[in-house]
Amino acid sequence: MKKSKKDQEKTRVKLIETAIDLMIQKGYDKASMREIARRAGLGDATIYNYFPTKEAIVWGYIQLRHEQAVSTVDKIPEFSDFTLKEKLHSYFETLLEGFLPEKEFLPTAFKMTHQSFLTHSTEIKSINQVFFTQVRSFLSVAIEKEEIPDQPIDTVIPYLILDLYFMIIFYWMKDESELFHKSTEFMDLLLGIAISVLEQGLIGKFMD
């Protein structure tokens, strides 16, 4: 019997979680597709219906964490009443919390993925699209509420905010402070600067 889309998604998530756990335990190179499939309770060949390679699973893992972060922030009580800075802070914090159980694996994951734009532009575009859609919704509401003036939220600004996110997550990966308070301070600093720039409409003025 053919699995429903919901069941297929559950299997995809299970494969990702199983694979990342195994890669953390044994190392990326020693974790085989066969062992991942068997630990997930699937036949050796079935895994290839979902992911053609281990590298594809890592891409799927990063995509999954981004999708889960979007779902999580959307369920925060009274989130719509948050300021733009509060929304971005909550979104970034949620992304970091999602990656936290695999924090030790992240340097490997990001080295494999985000340093290979030319060969994996499709995968990067898919992940970034999740991020951009969320950020643009935050910016659009902020403009409607007159928190910030109208500016090019469909072009350069989401990419600049993505750069901020990468700066934060790379800092966080090396942060050993208690409860990652240094990362929180760094995030507050960067977001404070970003919001100030957006409030003054400097990017739009520069582009004009």
mmCIF file of C-alpha atoms in Angstrom:
data_model
loop_
_atom_site.group_PDB
_atom_site.id
_atom_site.type_symbol
_atom_site.label_atom_id
_atom_site.label_comp_id
_atom_site.label_asym_id
_atom_site.label_seq_id
_atom_site.Cartn_x
_atom_site.Cartn_y
_atom_site.Cartn_z
ATOM 1 C CA MET A 1 0.000 0.000 0.000
ATOM 2 C CA LYS A 2 1.289 3.431 -0.951
ATOM 3 C CA LYS A 3 2.081 5.681 1.999
ATOM 4 C CA SER A 4 0.169 8.920 2.439
ATOM 5 C CA LYS A 5 2.058 12.214 2.209
ATOM 6 C CA LYS A 6 1.755 12.557 5.982
ATOM 7 C CA ASP A 7 3.300 9.119 6.540
ATOM 8 C CA GLN A 8 6.013 9.859 3.997
ATOM 9 C CA GLU A 9 6.862 13.072 5.835
ATOM 10 C CA LYS A 10 7.036 11.211 9.154
ATOM 11 C CA THR A 11 9.421 8.697 7.582
ATOM 12 C CA ARG A 12 11.546 11.494 6.092
ATOM 13 C CA VAL A 13 11.851 13.190 9.481
ATOM 14 C CA LYS A 14 12.643 9.878 11.188
ATOM 15 C CA LEU A 15 15.397 9.175 8.661
ATOM 16 C CA ILE A 16 16.912 12.621 9.184
ATOM 17 C CA GLU A 17 16.864 12.378 12.977
ATOM 18 C CA THR A 18 18.239 8.820 12.904
ATOM 19 C CA ALA A 19 20.971 9.745 10.438
ATOM 20 C CA ILE A 20 22.174 12.795 12.351
ATOM 21 C CA ASP A 21 22.253 10.843 15.625
ATOM 22 C CA LEU A 22 24.322 8.142 13.941
ATOM 23 C CA MET A 23 26.658 10.676 12.316
ATOM 24 C CA ILE A 24 27.271 12.250 15.721
ATOM 25 C CA GLN A 25 27.965 8.850 17.287
ATOM 26 C CA LYS A 26 30.183 7.374 14.556
ATOM 27 C CA GLY A 27 31.259 10.344 12.475
ATOM 28 C CA TYR A 28 29.907 11.337 9.086
ATOM 29 C CA ASP A 29 32.218 9.100 7.074
ATOM 30 C CA LYS A 30 31.514 5.940 9.107
ATOM 31 C CA ALA A 31 27.725 6.276 9.092
ATOM 32 C CA SER A 32 26.445 4.229 6.165
ATOM 33 C CA MET A 33 23.141 4.561 4.338
ATOM 34 C CA ARG A 34 22.421 0.907 5.142
ATOM 35 C CA GLU A 35 22.874 1.386 8.879
ATOM 36 C CA ILE A 36 20.786 4.583 8.833
ATOM 37 C CA ALA A 37 17.960 2.728 7.085
ATOM 38 C CA ARG A 38 18.059 -0.226 9.470
ATOM 39 C CA ARG A 39 18.146 1.988 12.580
ATOM 40 C CA ALA A 40 15.116 3.806 11.214
ATOM 41 C CA GLY A 41 13.343 0.483 10.713
ATOM 42 C CA LEU A 42 13.407 0.593 6.921
ATOM 43 C CA GLY A 43 14.683 -1.735 4.237
ATOM 44 C CA ASP A 44 18.145 -1.055 2.838
ATOM 45 C CA ALA A 45 16.776 0.202 -0.475
ATOM 46 C CA THR A 46 13.838 2.205 0.895
ATOM 47 C CA ILE A 47 16.041 5.019 2.171
ATOM 48 C CA TYR A 48 16.939 5.896 -1.420
ATOM 49 C CA ASN A 49 13.317 6.757 -2.106
ATOM 50 C CA TYR A 50 13.834 9.678 0.270
ATOM 51 C CA PHE A 51 17.515 10.597 0.037
ATOM 52 C CA PRO A 52 20.006 9.590 -2.659
ATOM 53 C CA THR A 53 23.078 10.255 -0.494
ATOM 54 C CA LYS A 54 24.194 11.032 3.057
ATOM 55 C CA GLU A 55 24.957 14.556 1.925
ATOM 56 C CA ALA A 56 21.325 14.948 0.841
ATOM 57 C CA ILE A 57 20.263 13.919 4.355
ATOM 58 C CA VAL A 58 22.393 16.688 5.853
ATOM 59 C CA TRP A 59 20.741 19.192 3.517
ATOM 60 C CA GLY A 60 17.376 17.776 4.577
ATOM 61 C CA TYR A 61 18.357 18.192 8.220
ATOM 62 C CA ILE A 62 19.108 21.895 7.861
ATOM 63 C CA GLN A 63 15.914 22.421 5.876
ATOM 64 C CA LEU A 64 13.918 20.572 8.544
ATOM 65 C CA ARG A 65 15.251 22.714 11.379
ATOM 66 C CA HIS A 66 14.332 25.874 9.455
ATOM 67 C CA GLU A 67 10.821 24.588 8.777
ATOM 68 C CA GLN A 68 10.397 23.626 12.430
ATOM 69 C CA ALA A 69 11.540 27.072 13.570
ATOM 70 C CA VAL A 70 8.898 28.737 11.394
ATOM 71 C CA SER A 71 6.223 26.451 12.809
ATOM 72 C CA THR A 72 7.365 27.112 16.382
ATOM 73 C CA VAL A 73 7.412 30.917 16.243
ATOM 74 C CA ASP A 74 4.002 30.962 14.580
ATOM 75 C CA LYS A 75 2.625 29.278 17.713
ATOM 76 C CA ILE A 76 4.096 31.767 20.198
ATOM 77 C CA PRO A 77 1.217 33.464 22.082
ATOM 78 C CA GLU A 78 0.609 37.052 20.922
ATOM 79 C CA PHE A 79 3.587 36.820 18.549
ATOM 80 C CA SER A 80 1.818 39.173 16.146
ATOM 81 C CA ASP A 81 2.101 41.921 18.779
ATOM 82 C CA PHE A 82 5.895 41.610 19.018
ATOM 83 C CA THR A 83 8.099 44.367 17.625
ATOM 84 C CA LEU A 84 10.247 43.623 14.588
ATOM 85 C CA LYS A 85 13.324 43.227 16.782
ATOM 86 C CA GLU A 86 11.458 40.880 19.133
ATOM 87 C CA LYS A 87 10.247 38.768 16.207
ATOM 88 C CA LEU A 88 13.711 38.455 14.682
ATOM 89 C CA HIS A 89 15.240 37.708 18.087
ATOM 90 C CA SER A 90 12.633 35.009 18.786
ATOM 91 C CA TYR A 91 13.110 33.517 15.313
ATOM 92 C CA PHE A 92 16.901 33.363 15.632
ATOM 93 C CA GLU A 93 16.681 31.976 19.169
ATOM 94 C CA THR A 94 14.275 29.294 17.950
ATOM 95 C CA LEU A 95 16.639 28.311 15.148
ATOM 96 C CA LEU A 96 19.520 27.992 17.610
ATOM 97 C CA GLU A 97 17.397 25.968 20.032
ATOM 98 C CA GLY A 98 16.464 23.632 17.199
ATOM 99 C CA PHE A 99 20.123 23.061 16.348
ATOM 100 C CA LEU A 100 21.205 22.754 19.978
ATOM 101 C CA PRO A 101 20.909 18.919 20.315
ATOM 102 C CA GLU A 102 23.297 18.567 17.350
ATOM 103 C CA LYS A 103 25.526 21.573 18.118
ATOM 104 C CA GLU A 104 28.696 19.485 17.907
ATOM 105 C CA PHE A 105 27.723 18.301 14.430
ATOM 106 C CA LEU A 106 26.912 21.752 13.044
ATOM 107 C CA PRO A 107 30.463 22.711 11.953
ATOM 108 C CA THR A 108 30.551 19.569 9.809
ATOM 109 C CA ALA A 109 27.054 20.194 8.467
ATOM 110 C CA PHE A 110 27.687 23.831 7.568
ATOM 111 C CA LYS A 111 31.071 23.080 6.033
ATOM 112 C CA MET A 112 29.452 20.461 3.797
ATOM 113 C CA THR A 113 26.551 22.632 2.768
ATOM 114 C CA HIS A 114 26.958 26.389 2.870
ATOM 115 C CA GLN A 115 30.467 26.329 1.454
ATOM 116 C CA SER A 116 29.304 24.590 -1.729
ATOM 117 C CA PHE A 117 27.054 27.186 -3.369
ATOM 118 C CA LEU A 118 28.086 26.469 -6.950
ATOM 119 C CA THR A 119 27.382 22.733 -6.724
ATOM 120 C CA HIS A 120 24.324 22.913 -4.461
ATOM 121 C CA SER A 121 22.612 26.174 -5.378
ATOM 122 C CA THR A 122 19.223 24.438 -5.590
ATOM 123 C CA GLU A 123 19.418 23.152 -2.011
ATOM 124 C CA ILE A 124 20.668 26.486 -0.670
ATOM 125 C CA LYS A 125 17.895 28.326 -2.512
ATOM 126 C CA SER A 126 15.280 26.015 -0.982
ATOM 127 C CA ILE A 127 16.530 26.572 2.575
ATOM 128 C CA ASN A 128 16.952 30.307 2.082
ATOM 129 C CA GLN A 129 13.425 30.553 0.718
ATOM 130 C CA VAL A 130 12.030 29.336 4.045
ATOM 131 C CA PHE A 131 14.100 31.983 5.834
ATOM 132 C CA PHE A 132 13.278 34.791 3.401
ATOM 133 C CA THR A 133 9.544 34.104 3.457
ATOM 134 C CA GLN A 134 9.497 34.386 7.240
ATOM 135 C CA VAL A 135 11.683 37.481 7.396
ATOM 136 C CA ARG A 136 9.713 39.256 4.681
ATOM 137 C CA SER A 137 6.499 38.632 6.605
ATOM 138 C CA PHE A 138 8.090 40.268 9.679
ATOM 139 C CA LEU A 139 9.254 43.245 7.619
ATOM 140 C CA SER A 140 5.916 43.640 5.849
ATOM 141 C CA VAL A 141 4.013 43.812 9.146
ATOM 142 C CA ALA A 142 6.578 46.262 10.554
ATOM 143 C CA ILE A 143 5.989 48.553 7.569
ATOM 144 C CA GLU A 144 2.216 48.272 7.962
ATOM 145 C CA LYS A 145 2.528 49.206 11.643
ATOM 146 C CA GLU A 146 4.893 52.051 10.699
ATOM 147 C CA GLU A 147 7.696 50.630 12.835
ATOM 148 C CA ILE A 148 9.931 51.129 9.827
ATOM 149 C CA PRO A 149 9.456 53.121 6.596
ATOM 150 C CA ASP A 150 8.666 51.395 3.322
ATOM 151 C CA GLN A 151 11.823 49.910 1.806
ATOM 152 C CA PRO A 152 13.015 47.112 -0.528
ATOM 153 C CA ILE A 153 12.035 44.060 1.515
ATOM 154 C CA ASP A 154 11.812 41.847 -1.580
ATOM 155 C CA THR A 155 15.418 42.355 -2.598
ATOM 156 C CA VAL A 156 18.504 43.249 -0.608
ATOM 157 C CA ILE A 157 17.237 43.495 2.985
ATOM 158 C CA PRO A 158 16.375 39.786 3.550
ATOM 159 C CA TYR A 159 19.857 38.883 2.311
ATOM 160 C CA LEU A 160 21.446 41.290 4.793
ATOM 161 C CA ILE A 161 19.384 39.772 7.610
ATOM 162 C CA LEU A 162 20.487 36.312 6.439
ATOM 163 C CA ASP A 163 24.087 37.501 6.770
ATOM 164 C CA LEU A 164 23.310 38.573 10.347
ATOM 165 C CA TYR A 165 21.881 35.130 11.060
ATOM 166 C CA PHE A 166 25.040 33.431 9.779
ATOM 167 C CA MET A 167 27.217 35.704 11.892
ATOM 168 C CA ILE A 168 25.141 34.799 14.940
ATOM 169 C CA ILE A 169 25.056 31.045 14.361
ATOM 170 C CA PHE A 170 28.787 30.819 13.619
ATOM 171 C CA TYR A 171 29.499 32.801 16.793
ATOM 172 C CA TRP A 172 27.098 30.573 18.739
ATOM 173 C CA MET A 173 28.779 27.379 17.510
ATOM 174 C CA LYS A 174 31.980 28.471 19.275
ATOM 175 C CA ASP A 175 30.290 29.978 22.331
ATOM 176 C CA GLU A 176 31.020 28.094 25.552
ATOM 177 C CA SER A 177 29.560 30.677 27.946
ATOM 178 C CA GLU A 178 26.874 29.684 30.430
ATOM 179 C CA LEU A 179 23.480 29.453 28.726
ATOM 180 C CA PHE A 180 25.174 31.010 25.677
ATOM 181 C CA HIS A 181 24.744 34.479 27.170
ATOM 182 C CA LYS A 182 27.577 35.840 25.015
ATOM 183 C CA SER A 183 25.678 34.786 21.900
ATOM 184 C CA THR A 184 22.572 36.492 23.243
ATOM 185 C CA GLU A 185 24.539 39.695 23.797
ATOM 186 C CA PHE A 186 26.028 39.431 20.304
ATOM 187 C CA MET A 187 22.580 38.874 18.822
ATOM 188 C CA ASP A 188 21.165 41.888 20.677
ATOM 189 C CA LEU A 189 24.031 44.038 19.420
ATOM 190 C CA LEU A 190 23.637 43.030 15.777
ATOM 191 C CA LEU A 191 19.861 43.268 15.811
ATOM 192 C CA GLY A 192 20.041 46.663 17.508
ATOM 193 C CA ILE A 193 22.231 47.961 14.684
ATOM 194 C CA ALA A 194 20.034 46.343 12.030
ATOM 195 C CA ILE A 195 16.796 47.769 13.447
ATOM 196 C CA SER A 196 18.356 51.238 13.675
ATOM 197 C CA VAL A 197 19.321 51.055 10.002
ATOM 198 C CA LEU A 198 15.833 49.852 9.051
ATOM 199 C CA GLU A 199 14.108 52.532 11.133
ATOM 200 C CA GLN A 200 16.085 55.218 9.313
ATOM 201 C CA GLY A 201 15.403 53.624 5.919
ATOM 202 C CA LEU A 202 19.096 53.904 5.094
ATOM 203 C CA ILE A 203 19.182 50.938 2.732
ATOM 204 C CA GLY A 204 16.305 52.257 0.649
ATOM 205 C CA LYS A 205 17.882 55.719 0.536
ATOM 206 C CA PHE A 206 21.208 54.214 -0.526
ATOM 207 C CA MET A 207 19.563 52.203 -3.318
ATOM 208 C CA ASP A 208 17.671 55.291 -4.524
#
